[in-house]
PDB file of C-alpha atoms in Angstrom:
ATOM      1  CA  UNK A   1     -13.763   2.546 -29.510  1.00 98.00           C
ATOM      2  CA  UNK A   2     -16.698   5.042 -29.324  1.00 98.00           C
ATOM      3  CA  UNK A   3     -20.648   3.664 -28.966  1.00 98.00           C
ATOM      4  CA  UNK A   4     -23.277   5.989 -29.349  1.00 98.00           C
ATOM      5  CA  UNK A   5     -26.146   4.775 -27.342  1.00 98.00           C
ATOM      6  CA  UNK A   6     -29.833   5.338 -25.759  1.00 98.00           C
ATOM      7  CA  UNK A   7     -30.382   3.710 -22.125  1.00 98.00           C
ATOM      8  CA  UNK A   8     -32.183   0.851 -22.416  1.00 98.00           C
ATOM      9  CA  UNK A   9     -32.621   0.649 -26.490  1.00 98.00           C
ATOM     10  CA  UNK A  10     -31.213  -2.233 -28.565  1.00 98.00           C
ATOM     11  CA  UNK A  11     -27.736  -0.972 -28.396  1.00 98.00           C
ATOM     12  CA  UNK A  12     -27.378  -2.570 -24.753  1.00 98.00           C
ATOM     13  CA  UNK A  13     -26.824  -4.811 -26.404  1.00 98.00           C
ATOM     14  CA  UNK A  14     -23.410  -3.744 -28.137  1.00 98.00           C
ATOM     15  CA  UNK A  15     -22.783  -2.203 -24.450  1.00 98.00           C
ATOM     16  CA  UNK A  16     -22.394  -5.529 -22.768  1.00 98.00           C
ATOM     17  CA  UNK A  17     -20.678  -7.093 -25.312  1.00 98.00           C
ATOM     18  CA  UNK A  18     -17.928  -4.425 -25.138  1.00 98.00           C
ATOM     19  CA  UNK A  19     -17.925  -4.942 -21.188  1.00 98.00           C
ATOM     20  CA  UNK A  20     -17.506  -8.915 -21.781  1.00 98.00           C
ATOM     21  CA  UNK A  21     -14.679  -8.102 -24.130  1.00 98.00           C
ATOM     22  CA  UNK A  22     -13.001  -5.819 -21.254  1.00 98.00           C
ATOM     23  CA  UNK A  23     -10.823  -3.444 -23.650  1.00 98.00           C
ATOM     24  CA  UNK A  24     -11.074   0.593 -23.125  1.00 98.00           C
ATOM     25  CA  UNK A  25     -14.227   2.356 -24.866  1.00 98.00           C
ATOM     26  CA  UNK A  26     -15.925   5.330 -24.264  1.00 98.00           C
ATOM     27  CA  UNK A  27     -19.914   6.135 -24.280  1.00 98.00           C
ATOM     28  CA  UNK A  28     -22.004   8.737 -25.799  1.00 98.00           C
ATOM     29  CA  UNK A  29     -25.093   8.944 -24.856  1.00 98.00           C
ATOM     30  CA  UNK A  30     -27.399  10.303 -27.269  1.00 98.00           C
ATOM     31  CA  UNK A  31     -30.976  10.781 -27.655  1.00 97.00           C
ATOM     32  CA  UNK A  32     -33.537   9.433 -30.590  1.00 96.00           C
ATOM     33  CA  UNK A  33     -36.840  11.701 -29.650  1.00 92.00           C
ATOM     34  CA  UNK A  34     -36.001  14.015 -30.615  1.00 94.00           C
ATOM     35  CA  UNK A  35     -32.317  12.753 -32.580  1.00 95.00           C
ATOM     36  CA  UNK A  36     -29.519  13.919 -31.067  1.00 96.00           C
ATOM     37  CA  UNK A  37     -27.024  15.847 -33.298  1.00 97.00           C
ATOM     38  CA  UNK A  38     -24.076  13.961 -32.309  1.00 97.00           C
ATOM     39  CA  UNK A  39     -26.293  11.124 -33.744  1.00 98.00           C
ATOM     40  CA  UNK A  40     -26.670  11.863 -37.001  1.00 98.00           C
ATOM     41  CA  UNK A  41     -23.810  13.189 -37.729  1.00 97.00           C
ATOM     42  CA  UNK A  42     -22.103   9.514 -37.484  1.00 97.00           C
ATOM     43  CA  UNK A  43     -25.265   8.068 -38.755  1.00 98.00           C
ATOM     44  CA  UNK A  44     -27.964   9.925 -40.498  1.00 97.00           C
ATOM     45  CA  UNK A  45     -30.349   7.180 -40.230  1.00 96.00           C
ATOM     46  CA  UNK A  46     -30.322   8.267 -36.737  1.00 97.00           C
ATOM     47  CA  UNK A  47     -30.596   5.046 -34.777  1.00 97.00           C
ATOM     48  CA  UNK A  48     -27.968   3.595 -32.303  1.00 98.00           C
ATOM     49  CA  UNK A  49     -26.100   1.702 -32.038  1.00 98.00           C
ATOM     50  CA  UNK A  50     -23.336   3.474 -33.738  1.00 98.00           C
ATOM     51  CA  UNK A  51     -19.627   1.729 -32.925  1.00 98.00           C
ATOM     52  CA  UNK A  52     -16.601   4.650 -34.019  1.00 98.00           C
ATOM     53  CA  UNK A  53     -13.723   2.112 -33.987  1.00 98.00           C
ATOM     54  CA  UNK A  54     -10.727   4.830 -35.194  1.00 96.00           C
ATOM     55  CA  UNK A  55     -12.768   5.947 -38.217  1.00 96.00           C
ATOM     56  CA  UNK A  56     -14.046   2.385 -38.966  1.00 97.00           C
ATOM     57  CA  UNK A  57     -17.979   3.815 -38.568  1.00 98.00           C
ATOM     58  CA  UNK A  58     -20.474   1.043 -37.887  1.00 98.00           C
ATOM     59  CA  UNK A  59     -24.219   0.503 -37.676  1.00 98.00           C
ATOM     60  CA  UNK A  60     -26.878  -2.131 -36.608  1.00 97.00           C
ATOM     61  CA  UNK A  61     -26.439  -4.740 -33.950  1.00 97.00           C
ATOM     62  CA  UNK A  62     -25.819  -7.723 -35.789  1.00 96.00           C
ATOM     63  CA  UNK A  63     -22.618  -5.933 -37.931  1.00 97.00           C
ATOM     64  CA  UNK A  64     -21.147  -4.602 -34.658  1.00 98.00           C
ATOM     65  CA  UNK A  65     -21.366  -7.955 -32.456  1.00 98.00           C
ATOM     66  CA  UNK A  66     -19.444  -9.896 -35.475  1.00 98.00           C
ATOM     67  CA  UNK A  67     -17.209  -7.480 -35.680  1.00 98.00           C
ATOM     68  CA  UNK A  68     -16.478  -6.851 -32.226  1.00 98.00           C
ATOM     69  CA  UNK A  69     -16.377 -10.985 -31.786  1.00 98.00           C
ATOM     70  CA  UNK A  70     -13.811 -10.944 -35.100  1.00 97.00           C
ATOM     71  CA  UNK A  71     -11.563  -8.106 -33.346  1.00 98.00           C
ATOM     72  CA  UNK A  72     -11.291  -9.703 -30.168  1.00 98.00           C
ATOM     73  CA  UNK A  73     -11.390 -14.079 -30.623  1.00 97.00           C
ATOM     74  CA  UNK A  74      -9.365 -14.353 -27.161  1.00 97.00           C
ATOM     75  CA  UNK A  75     -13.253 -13.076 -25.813  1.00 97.00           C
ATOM     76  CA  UNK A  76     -14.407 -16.077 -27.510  1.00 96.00           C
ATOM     77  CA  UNK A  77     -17.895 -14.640 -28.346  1.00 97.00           C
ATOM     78  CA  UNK A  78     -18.678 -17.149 -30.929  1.00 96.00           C
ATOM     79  CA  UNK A  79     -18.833 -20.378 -28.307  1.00 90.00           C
ATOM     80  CA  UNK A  80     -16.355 -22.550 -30.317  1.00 91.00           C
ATOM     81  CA  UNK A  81     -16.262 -20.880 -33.591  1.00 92.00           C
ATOM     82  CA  UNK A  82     -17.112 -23.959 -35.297  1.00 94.00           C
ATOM     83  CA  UNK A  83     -19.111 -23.982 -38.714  1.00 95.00           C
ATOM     84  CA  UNK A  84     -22.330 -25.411 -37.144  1.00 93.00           C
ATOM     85  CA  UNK A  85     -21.873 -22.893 -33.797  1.00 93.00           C
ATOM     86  CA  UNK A  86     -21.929 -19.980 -36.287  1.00 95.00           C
ATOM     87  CA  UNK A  87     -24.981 -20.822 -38.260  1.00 96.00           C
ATOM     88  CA  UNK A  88     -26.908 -21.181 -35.041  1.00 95.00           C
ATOM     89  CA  UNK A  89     -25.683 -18.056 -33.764  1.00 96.00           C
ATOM     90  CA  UNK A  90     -26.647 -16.244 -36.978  1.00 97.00           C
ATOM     91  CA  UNK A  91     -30.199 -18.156 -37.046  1.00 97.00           C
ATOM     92  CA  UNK A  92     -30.583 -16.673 -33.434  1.00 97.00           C
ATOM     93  CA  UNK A  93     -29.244 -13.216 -34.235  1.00 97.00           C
ATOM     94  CA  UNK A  94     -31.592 -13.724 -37.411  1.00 97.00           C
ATOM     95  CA  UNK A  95     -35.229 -14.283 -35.660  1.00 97.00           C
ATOM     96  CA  UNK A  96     -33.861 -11.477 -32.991  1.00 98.00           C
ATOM     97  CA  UNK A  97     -32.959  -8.842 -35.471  1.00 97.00           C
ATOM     98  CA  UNK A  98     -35.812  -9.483 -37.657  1.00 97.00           C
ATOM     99  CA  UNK A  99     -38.785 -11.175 -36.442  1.00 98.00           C
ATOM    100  CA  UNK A 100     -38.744  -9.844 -33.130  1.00 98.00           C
ATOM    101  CA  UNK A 101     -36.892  -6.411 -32.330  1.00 98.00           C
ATOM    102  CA  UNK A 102     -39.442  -4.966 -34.895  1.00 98.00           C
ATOM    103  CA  UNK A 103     -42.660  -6.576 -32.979  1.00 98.00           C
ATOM    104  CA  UNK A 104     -41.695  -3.759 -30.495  1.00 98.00           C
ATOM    105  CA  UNK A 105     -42.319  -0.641 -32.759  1.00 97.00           C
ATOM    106  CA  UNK A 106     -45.991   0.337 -31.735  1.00 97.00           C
ATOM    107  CA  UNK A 107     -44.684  -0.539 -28.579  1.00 97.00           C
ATOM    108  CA  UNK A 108     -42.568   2.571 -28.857  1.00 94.00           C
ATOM    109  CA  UNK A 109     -45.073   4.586 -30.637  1.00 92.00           C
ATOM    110  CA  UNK A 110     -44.802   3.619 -34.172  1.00 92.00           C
ATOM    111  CA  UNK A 111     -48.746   3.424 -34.797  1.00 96.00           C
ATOM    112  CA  UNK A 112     -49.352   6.448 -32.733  1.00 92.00           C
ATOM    113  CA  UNK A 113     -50.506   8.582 -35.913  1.00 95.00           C
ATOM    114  CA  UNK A 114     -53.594   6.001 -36.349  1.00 96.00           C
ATOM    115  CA  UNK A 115     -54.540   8.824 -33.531  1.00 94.00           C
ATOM    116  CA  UNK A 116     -57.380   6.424 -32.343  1.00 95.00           C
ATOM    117  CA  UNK A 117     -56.861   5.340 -28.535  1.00 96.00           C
ATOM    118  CA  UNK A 118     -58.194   1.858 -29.131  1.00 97.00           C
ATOM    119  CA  UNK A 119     -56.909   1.006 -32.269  1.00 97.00           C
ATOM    120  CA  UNK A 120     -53.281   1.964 -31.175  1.00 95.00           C
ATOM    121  CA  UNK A 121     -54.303  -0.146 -27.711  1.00 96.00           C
ATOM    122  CA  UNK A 122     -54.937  -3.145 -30.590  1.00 97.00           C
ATOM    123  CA  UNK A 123     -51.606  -2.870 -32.190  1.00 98.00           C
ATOM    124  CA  UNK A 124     -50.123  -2.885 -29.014  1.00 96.00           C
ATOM    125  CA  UNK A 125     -52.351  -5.800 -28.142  1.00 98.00           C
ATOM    126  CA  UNK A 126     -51.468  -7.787 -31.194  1.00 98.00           C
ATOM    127  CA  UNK A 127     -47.853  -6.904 -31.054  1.00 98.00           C
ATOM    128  CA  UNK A 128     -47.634  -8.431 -27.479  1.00 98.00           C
ATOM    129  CA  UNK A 129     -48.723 -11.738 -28.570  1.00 98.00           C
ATOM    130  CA  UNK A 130     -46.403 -12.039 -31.598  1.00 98.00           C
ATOM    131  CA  UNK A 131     -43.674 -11.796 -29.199  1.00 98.00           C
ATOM    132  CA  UNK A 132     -44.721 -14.255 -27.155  1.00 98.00           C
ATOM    133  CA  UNK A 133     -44.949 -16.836 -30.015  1.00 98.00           C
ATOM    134  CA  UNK A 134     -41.702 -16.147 -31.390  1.00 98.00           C
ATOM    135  CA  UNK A 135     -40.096 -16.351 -27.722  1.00 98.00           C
ATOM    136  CA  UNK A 136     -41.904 -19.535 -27.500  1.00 98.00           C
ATOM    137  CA  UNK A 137     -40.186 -20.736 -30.440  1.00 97.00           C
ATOM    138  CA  UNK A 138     -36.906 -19.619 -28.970  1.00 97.00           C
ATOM    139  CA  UNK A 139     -37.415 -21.395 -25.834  1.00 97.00           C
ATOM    140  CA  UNK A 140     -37.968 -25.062 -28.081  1.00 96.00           C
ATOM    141  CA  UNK A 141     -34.911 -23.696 -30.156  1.00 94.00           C
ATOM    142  CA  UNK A 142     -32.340 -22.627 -27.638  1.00 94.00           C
ATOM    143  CA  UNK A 143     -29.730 -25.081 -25.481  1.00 88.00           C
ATOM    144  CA  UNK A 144     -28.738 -23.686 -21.985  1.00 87.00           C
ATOM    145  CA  UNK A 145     -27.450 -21.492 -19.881  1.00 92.00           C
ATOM    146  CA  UNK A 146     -26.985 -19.310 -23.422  1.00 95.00           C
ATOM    147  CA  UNK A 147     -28.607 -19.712 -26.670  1.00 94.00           C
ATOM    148  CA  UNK A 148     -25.790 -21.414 -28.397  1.00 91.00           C
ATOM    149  CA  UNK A 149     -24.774 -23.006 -24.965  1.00 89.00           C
ATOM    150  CA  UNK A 150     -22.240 -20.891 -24.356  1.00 92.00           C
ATOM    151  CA  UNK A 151     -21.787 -17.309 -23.844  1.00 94.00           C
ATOM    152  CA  UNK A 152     -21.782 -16.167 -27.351  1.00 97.00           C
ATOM    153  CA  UNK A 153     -22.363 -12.406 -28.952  1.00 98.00           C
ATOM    154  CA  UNK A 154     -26.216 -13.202 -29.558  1.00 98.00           C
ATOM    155  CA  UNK A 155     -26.714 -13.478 -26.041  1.00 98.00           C
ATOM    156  CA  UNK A 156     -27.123  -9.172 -25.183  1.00 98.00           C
ATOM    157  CA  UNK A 157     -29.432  -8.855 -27.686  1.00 98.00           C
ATOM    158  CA  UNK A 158     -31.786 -11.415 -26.125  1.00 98.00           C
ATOM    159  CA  UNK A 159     -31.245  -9.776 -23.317  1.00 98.00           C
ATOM    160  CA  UNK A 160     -32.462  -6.778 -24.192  1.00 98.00           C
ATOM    161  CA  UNK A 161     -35.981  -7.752 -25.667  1.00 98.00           C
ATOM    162  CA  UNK A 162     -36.774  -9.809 -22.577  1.00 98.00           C
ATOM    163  CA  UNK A 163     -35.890  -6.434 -20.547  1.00 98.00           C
ATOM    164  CA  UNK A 164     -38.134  -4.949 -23.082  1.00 98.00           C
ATOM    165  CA  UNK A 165     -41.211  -7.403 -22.296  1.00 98.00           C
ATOM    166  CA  UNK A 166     -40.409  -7.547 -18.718  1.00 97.00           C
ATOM    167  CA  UNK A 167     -41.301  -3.635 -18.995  1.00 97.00           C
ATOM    168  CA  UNK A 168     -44.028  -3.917 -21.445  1.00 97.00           C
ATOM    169  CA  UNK A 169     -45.666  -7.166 -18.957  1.00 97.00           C
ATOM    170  CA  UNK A 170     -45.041  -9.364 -21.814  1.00 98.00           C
ATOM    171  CA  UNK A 171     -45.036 -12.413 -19.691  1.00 97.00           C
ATOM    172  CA  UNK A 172     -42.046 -14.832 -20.082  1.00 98.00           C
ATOM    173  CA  UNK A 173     -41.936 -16.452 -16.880  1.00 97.00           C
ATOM    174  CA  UNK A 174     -43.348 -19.825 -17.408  1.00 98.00           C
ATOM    175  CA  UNK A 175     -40.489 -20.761 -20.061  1.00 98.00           C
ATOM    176  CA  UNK A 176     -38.427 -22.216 -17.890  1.00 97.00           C
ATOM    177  CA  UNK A 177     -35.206 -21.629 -20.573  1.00 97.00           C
ATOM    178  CA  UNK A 178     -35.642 -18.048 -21.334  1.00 98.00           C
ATOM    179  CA  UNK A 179     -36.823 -17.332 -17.407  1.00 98.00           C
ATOM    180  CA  UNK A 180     -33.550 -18.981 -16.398  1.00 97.00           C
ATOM    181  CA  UNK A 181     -31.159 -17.093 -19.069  1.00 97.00           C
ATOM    182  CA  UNK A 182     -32.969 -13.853 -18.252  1.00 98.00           C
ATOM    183  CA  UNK A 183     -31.829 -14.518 -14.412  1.00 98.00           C
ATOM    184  CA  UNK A 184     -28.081 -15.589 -15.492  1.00 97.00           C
ATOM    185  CA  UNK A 185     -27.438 -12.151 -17.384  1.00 98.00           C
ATOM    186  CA  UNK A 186     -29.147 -10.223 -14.517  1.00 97.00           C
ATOM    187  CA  UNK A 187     -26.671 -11.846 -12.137  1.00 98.00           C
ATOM    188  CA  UNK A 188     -23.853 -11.121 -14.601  1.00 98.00           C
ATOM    189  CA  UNK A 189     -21.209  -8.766 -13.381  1.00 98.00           C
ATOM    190  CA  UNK A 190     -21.058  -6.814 -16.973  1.00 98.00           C
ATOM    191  CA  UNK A 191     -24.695  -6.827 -17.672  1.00 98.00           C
ATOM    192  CA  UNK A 192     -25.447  -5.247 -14.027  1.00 98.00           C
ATOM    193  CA  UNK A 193     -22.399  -2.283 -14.739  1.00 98.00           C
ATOM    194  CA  UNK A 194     -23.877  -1.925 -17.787  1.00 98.00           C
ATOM    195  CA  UNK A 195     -27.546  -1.067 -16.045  1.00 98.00           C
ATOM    196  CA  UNK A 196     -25.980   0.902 -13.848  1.00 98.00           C
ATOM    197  CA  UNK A 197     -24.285   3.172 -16.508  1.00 98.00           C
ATOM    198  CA  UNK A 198     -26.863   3.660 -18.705  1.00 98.00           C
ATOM    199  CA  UNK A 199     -28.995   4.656 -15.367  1.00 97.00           C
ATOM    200  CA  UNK A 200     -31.645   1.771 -15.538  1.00 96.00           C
ATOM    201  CA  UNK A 201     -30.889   0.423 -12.034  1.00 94.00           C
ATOM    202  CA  UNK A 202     -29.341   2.048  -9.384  1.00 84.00           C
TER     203      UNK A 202
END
């Protein structure tokens, strides 16, 4: 197994999941400003991640975790597998993917060509705050230590948009669930080799 990644970008998520599974896999690091050519040569869409399982070519988070979690059941990445289990994982995975991973995107320049200081400052501005509803609503949502209770694949990808807001000062702190989850996966073994290879902490 191959993952084509960018330090610190949403496919950290796939990282740590492949470290929690603990079979061989190799990294590529690759960049997306400007888009690396090893990139888009697996994916022309040019965003990571990108999983190369022997020719079996895969993109976006939410495919690769399943799959990953459907390769390897003995990691037991979907808590107890149950009907009920998976629904809540995929409701998680679903206000991730969608309502919040995207809240990021001016963030990360996507409104820079409004070219006005102040209005980009706004977006920004605005963005923050819908993240910090939706997190809200994940802290009322979510059961403890994980989001499904137990370690389950939607976990890294959590993970990685409260690294994003602890970066952007989007403040999390005083929701006591999310606060304590965010400390569990910093104290976990995989998640801090996975900093450390993608040069975030040293």
């Amino acid at each position: 197994m191959k993952l084509y990644y960018t330090p610190g970008a949403c496919s950290m998520a796939t990282h740590i999941l492949l470290e929690w599974i603990g079979k061989p896999y190799e990294l590529q690091k690759v960049s997306l400003h400007p888009k690396s050519s090893e990139l888009t040569q697996v994916n022309p869409a040019g965003a990571v991640p990108v999983l190369d399982d022997a020719g079996v070519v895969l993109t976006q988070n939410n495919a690769i975790l399943h799959y990953l979690a459907d390769k390897f059941p003995e990691a037991k990445l979907l808590a107890d597998n149950t009907p009920k289990t998976r629904a809540k994982i995929n409701e998680y995975l679903g206000i991730i993917n969608a309502d919040i991973h995207p809240l990021f995107k001016p963030h990360f320049g996507a409104t820079a060509y409004l070219e006005d200081a102040a209005t980009v400052a706004k977006t920004k501005e605005n963005a923050s705050s819908q993240v910090r509803t939706k997190l809200e609503l994940v802290e009322q949502k979510m059961e403890a230590p994980y989001l499904a209770g137990t370690k389950s694949i939607v976990d890294p990808y959590l993970f990685v948009m409260l690294n994003w807001c602890n970066m952007l000062q989007i403040k999390f702190d005083d929701l006591p669930k999310l606060s304590a989850f965010f400390d569990t996966m910093k104290k976990d073994v995989a998640v801090q080799k996975v900093l450390k290879d993608e040069g975030l902490v040293k």
